[in-house]
Short mmCIF file of C-alpha atoms in Angstrom, two decimals:
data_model
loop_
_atom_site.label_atom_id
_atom_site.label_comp_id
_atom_site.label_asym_id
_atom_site.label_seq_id
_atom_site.Cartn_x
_atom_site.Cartn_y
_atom_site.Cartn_z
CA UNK Z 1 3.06 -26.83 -8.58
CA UNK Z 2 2.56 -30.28 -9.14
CA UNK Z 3 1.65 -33.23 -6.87
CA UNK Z 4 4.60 -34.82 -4.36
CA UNK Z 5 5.10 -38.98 -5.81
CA UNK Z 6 4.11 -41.39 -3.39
CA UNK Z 7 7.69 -43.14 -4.29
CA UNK Z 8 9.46 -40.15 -3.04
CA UNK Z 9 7.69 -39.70 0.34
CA UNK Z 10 9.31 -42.02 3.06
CA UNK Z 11 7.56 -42.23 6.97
CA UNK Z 12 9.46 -40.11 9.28
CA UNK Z 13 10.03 -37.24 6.91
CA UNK Z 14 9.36 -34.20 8.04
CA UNK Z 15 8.54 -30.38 6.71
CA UNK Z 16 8.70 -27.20 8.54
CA UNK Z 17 9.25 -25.89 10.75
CA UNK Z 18 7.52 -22.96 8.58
CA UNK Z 19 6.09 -19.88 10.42
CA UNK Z 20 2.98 -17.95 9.43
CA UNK Z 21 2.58 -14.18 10.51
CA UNK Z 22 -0.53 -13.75 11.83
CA UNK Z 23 -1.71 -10.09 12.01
CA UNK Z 24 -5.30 -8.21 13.29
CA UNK Z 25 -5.89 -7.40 9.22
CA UNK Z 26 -5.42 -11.13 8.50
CA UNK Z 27 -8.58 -11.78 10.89
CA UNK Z 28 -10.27 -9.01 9.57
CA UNK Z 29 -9.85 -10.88 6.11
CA UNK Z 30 -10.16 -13.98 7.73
CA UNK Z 31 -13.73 -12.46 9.11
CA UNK Z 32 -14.80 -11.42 6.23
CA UNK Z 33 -13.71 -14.43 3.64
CA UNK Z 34 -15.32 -16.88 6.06
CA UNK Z 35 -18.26 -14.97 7.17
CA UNK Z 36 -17.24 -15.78 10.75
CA UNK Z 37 -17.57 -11.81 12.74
CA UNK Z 38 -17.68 -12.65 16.05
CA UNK Z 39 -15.86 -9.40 17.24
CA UNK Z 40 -12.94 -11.65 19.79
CA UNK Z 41 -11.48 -11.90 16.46
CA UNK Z 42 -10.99 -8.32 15.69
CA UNK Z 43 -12.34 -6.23 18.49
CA UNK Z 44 -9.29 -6.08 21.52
CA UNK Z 45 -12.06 -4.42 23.84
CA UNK Z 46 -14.83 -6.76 22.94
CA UNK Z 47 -12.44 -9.51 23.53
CA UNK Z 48 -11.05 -8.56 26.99
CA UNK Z 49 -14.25 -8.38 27.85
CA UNK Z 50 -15.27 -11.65 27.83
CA UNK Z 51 -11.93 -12.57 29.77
CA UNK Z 52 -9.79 -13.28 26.92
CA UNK Z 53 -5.96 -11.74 27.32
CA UNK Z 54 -6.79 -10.08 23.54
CA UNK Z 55 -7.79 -10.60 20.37
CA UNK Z 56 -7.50 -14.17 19.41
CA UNK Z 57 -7.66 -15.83 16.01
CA UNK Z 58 -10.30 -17.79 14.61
CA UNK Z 59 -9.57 -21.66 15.62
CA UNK Z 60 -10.61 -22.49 11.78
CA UNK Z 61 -7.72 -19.49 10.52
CA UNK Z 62 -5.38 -21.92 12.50
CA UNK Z 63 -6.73 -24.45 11.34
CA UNK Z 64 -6.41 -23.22 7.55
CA UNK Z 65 -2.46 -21.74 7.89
CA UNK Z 66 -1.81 -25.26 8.82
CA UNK Z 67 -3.37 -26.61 5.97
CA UNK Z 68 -1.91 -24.53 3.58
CA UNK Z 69 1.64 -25.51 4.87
CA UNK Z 70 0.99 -29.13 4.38
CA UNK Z 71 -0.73 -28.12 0.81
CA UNK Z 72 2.83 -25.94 -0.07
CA UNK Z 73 4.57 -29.62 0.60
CA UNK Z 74 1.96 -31.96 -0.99
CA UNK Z 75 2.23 -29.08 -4.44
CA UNK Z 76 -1.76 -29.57 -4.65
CA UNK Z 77 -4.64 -28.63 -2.62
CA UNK Z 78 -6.76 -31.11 -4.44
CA UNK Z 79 -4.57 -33.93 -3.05
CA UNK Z 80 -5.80 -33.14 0.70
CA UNK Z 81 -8.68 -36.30 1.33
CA UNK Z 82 -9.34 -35.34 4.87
CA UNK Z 83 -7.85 -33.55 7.61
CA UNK Z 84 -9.23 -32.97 11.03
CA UNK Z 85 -7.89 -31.34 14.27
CA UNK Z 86 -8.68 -30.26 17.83
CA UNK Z 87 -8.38 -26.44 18.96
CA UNK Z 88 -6.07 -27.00 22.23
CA UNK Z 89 -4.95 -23.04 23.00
CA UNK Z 90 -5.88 -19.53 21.54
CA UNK Z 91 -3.81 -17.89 19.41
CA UNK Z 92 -3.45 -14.20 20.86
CA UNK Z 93 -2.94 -11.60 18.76
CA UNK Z 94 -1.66 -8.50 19.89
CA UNK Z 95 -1.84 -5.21 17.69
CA UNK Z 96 1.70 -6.21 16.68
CA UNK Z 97 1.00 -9.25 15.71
CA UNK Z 98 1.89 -12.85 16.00
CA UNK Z 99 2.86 -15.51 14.57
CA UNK Z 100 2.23 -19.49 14.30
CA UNK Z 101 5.05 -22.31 13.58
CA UNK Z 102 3.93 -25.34 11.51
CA UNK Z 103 5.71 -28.72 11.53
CA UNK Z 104 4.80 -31.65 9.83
CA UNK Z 105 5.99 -35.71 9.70
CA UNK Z 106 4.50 -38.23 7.54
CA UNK Z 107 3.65 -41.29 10.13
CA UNK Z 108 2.38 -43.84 7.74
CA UNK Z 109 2.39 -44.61 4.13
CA UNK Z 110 -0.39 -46.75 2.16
CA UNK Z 111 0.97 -48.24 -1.02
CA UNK Z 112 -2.37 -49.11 -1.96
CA UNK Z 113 -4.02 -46.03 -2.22
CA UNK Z 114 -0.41 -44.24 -2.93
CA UNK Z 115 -1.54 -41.80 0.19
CA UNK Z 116 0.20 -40.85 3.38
CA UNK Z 117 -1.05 -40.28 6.98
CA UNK Z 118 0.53 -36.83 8.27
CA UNK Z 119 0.92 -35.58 11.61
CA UNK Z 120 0.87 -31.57 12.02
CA UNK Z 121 2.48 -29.66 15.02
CA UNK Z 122 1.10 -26.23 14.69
CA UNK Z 123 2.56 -23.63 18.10
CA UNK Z 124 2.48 -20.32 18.66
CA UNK Z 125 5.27 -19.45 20.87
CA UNK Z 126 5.46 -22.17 23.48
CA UNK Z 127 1.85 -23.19 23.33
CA UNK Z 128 0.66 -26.39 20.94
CA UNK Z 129 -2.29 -24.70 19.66
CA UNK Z 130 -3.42 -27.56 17.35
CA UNK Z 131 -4.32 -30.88 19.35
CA UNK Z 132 -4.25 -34.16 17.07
CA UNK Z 133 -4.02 -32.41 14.23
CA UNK Z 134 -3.89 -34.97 11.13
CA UNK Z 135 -4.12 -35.51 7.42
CA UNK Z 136 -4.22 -37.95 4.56
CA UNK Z 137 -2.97 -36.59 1.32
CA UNK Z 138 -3.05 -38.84 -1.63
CA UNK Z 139 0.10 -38.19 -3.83
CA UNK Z 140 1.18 -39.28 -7.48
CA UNK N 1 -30.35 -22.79 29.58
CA UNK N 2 -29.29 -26.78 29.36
CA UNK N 3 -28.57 -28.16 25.97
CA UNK N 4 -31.52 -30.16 24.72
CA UNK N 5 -30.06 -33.84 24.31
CA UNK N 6 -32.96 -35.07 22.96
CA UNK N 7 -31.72 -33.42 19.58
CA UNK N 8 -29.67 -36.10 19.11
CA UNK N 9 -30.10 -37.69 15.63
CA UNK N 10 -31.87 -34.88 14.03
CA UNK N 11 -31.38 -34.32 10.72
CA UNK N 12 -32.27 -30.82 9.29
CA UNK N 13 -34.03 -29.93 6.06
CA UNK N 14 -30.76 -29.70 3.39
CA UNK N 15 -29.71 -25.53 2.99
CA UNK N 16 -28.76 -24.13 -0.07
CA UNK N 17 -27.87 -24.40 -2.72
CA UNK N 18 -24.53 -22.63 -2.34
CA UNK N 19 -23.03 -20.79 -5.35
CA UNK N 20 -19.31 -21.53 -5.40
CA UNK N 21 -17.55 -18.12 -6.82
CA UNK N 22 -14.41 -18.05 -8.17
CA UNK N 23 -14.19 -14.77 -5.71
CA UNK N 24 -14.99 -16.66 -2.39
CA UNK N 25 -12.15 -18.91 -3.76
CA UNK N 26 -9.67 -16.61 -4.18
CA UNK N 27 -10.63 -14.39 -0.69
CA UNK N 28 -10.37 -17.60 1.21
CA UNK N 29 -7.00 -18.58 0.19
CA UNK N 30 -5.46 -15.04 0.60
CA UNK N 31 -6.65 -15.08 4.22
CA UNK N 32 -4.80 -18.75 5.06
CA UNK N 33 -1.73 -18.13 3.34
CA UNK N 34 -3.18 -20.18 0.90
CA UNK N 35 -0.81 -19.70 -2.49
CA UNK N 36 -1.00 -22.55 -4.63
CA UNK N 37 -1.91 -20.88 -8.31
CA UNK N 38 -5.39 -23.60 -8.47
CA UNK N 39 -6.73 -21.51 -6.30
CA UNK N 40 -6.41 -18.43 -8.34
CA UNK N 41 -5.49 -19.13 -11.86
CA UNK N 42 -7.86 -20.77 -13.82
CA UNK N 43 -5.45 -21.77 -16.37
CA UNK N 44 -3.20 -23.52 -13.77
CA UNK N 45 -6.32 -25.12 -12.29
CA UNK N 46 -6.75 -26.61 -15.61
CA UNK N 47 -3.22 -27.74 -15.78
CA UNK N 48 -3.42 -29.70 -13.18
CA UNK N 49 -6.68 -30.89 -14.02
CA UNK N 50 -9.46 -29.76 -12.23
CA UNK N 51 -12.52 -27.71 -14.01
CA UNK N 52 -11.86 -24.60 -12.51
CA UNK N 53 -10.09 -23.27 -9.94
CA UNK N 54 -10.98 -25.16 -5.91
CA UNK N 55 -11.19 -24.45 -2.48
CA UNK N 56 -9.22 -24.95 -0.06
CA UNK N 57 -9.62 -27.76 2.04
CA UNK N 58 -10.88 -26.10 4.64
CA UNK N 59 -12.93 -23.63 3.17
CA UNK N 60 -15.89 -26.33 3.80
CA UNK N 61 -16.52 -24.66 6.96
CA UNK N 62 -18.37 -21.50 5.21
CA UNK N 63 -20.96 -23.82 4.20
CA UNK N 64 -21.06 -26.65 7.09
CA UNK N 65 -21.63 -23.31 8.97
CA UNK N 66 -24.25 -21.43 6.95
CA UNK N 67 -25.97 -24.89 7.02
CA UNK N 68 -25.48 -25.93 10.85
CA UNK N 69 -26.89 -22.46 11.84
CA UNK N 70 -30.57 -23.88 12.11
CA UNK N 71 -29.52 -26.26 14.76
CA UNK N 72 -27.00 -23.98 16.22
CA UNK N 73 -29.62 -21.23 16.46
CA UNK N 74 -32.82 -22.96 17.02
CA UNK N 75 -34.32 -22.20 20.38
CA UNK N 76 -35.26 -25.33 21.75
CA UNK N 77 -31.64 -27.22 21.38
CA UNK N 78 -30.68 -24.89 24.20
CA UNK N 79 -27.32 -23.58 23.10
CA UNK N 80 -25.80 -20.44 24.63
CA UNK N 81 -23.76 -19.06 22.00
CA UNK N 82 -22.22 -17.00 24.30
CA UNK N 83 -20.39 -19.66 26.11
CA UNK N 84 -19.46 -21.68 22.70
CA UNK N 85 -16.05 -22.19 21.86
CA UNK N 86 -14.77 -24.68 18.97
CA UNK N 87 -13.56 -28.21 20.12
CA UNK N 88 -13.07 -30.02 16.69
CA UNK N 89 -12.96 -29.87 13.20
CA UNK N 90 -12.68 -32.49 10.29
CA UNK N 91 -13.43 -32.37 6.83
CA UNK N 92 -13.27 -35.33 5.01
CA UNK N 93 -13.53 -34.75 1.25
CA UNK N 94 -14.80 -36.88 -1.84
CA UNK N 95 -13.67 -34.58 -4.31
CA UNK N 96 -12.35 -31.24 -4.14
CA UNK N 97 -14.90 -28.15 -4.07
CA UNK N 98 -14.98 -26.09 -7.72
CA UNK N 99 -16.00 -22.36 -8.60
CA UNK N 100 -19.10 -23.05 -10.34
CA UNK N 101 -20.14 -25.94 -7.40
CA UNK N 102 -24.11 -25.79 -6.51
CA UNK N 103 -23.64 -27.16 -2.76
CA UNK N 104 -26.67 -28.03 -1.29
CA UNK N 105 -25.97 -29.12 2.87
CA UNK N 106 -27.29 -31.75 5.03
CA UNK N 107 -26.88 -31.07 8.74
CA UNK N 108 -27.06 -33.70 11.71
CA UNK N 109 -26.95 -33.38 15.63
CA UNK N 110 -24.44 -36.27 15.83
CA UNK N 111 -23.56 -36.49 19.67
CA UNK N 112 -24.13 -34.35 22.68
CA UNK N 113 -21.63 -35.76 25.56
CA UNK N 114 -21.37 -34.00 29.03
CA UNK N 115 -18.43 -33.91 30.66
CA UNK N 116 -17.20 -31.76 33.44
CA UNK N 117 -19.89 -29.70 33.46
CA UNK N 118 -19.45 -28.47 29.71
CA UNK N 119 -21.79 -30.15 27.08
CA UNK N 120 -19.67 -31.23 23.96
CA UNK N 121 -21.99 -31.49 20.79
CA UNK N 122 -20.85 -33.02 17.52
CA UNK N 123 -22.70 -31.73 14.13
CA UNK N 124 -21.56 -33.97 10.89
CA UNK N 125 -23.07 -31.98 7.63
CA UNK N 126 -22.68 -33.61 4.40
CA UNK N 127 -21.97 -31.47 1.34
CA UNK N 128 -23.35 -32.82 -2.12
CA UNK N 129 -22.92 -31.21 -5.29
CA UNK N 130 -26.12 -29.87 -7.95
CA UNK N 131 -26.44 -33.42 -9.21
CA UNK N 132 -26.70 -34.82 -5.66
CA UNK N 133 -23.20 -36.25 -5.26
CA UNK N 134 -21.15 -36.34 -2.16
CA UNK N 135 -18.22 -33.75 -2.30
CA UNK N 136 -17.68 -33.09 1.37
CA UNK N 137 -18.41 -34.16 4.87
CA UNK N 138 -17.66 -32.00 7.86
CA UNK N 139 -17.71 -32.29 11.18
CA UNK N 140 -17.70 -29.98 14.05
CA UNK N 141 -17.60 -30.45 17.57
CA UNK N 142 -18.65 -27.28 19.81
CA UNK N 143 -18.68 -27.06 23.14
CA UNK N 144 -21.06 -25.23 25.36
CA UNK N 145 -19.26 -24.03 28.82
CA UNK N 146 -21.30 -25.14 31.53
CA UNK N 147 -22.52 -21.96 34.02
CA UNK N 148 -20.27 -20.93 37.45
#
């Protein structure tokens, strides 16, 4: 892939909405590429009790799916100068898995630096699971 | 057990140094849906001109959290892990991260607000390659649920 131009990017446009399956085998590798185990990622009795409805994903897999949505638009990783978020909801996922909808819309461009300001909507079912959720992405 | 606000401002000893692997790389991606070929192919990484192939952006967070772990687990800061739950997350980064990197970390207790009964603590940790330069700096804001 190669890089998005700055000159073909205008504010308001939008990508998505794009979903992302989410499964209990995509936290295990999730778990185990990130070194994060706490067991309300994979373990459904573990997690209920605590309180939590089920197995939930890790905030930073969320996190991550989003990012490589916004990545699949931009055409390189590289281009991503920082991104940042807030964890509003869980994601549940059942042993059937779920699933999480990305959306994105560029709200401001910088002719300067050729790099754009974009606003992520990331939901799982009816719930924004992503609060805030924001990156600048310097294109060609 | 209360959270220790005096911590505020410390800086820890720098952790590390972090091998990058082209492996870590490529297990990272798979498991955000990550499919861009620069993560994988070190051919196409070249293409589009980096050294080798990088990380994802996110993929910070394996090292902000190896290094943020002496805080996070030190006694006297007074953090149930139990009741933790992530608040925030930023990364903002200089360059991207390579396979072949040497990261050394930097961690800082950045902030420690209360508010409504929960203590929200921000920890910035700076990520700087084998020749000392800056290549990343992430910050995470946990918060510790307060007690019933």
């Amino acid at each position: 892939m190669s890089r998005r131009t700055f000159d073909s990017v205008s504010v308001g446009d939008t990508f998505g909405p794009t979903e992302v399956a989410v499964e209990r085998e995509t936290l295990v590798a999730y778990a185990n590429a990130s070194g994060d185990q706490n067991p309300i990622h994979q373990d459904e009795a573990f997690a209920k009790s605590v309180g939590l409805p089920d197995v939930i994903a890790h905030g930073m897999w969320t996190m991550g799916a989003t990012s490589s949505v916004l990545v699949e638009w931009v055409g390189d990783p590289g281009a991503v100068l920082d991104i940042g978020t807030r964890f509003t909801k869980p994601v549940v996922v059942p042993v059937d898995g779920s699933a999480v909808t990305v959306t994105g819309v560029v709200k401001s461009a910088d002719e300067e630096t050729r790099s754009v300001l974009v606003d992520l909507t990331t939901v799982c079912g009816e719930d924004k699971v992503l609060g805030r959720c924001q990156a600048r992405v310097a294109l060609a | 057990m209360a959270v220790n606000t005096e911590f505020v401002g410390r800086i820890y000893p720098p952790s590390g140094p972090y091998a990058v692997s082209a492996e870590d790389i490529a297990a990272f991606a798979a498991a955000v849906g990550a499919t861009d070929p620069v993560h994988t192919d070190v051919e196409a990484a070249r293409a589009a001109g980096y050294a080798d192939v990088i990380a994802p952006p996110t993929m910070a967070v394996i090292w902000e959290q190896r290094s943020s772990r002496a805080y996070v687990a030190d006694p006297e800061a007074g953090i149930d892990y139990s009741r933790v739950v992530h608040g925030e997350e930023s990364f903002a980064h200089h360059r991207p991260i390579v396979a072949g990197d040497e990261l050394t970390a930097t961690t800082r207790v950045d902030a420690i607000r209360q508010a409504g009964g929960h203590s929200m603590i921000t920890v910035v940790t700076d990520l700087a390659d084998a020749g000392g330069a800056p290549v990343c700096t992430a910050s995470s804001t946990i918060v510790v649920r307060g007690g019933e």
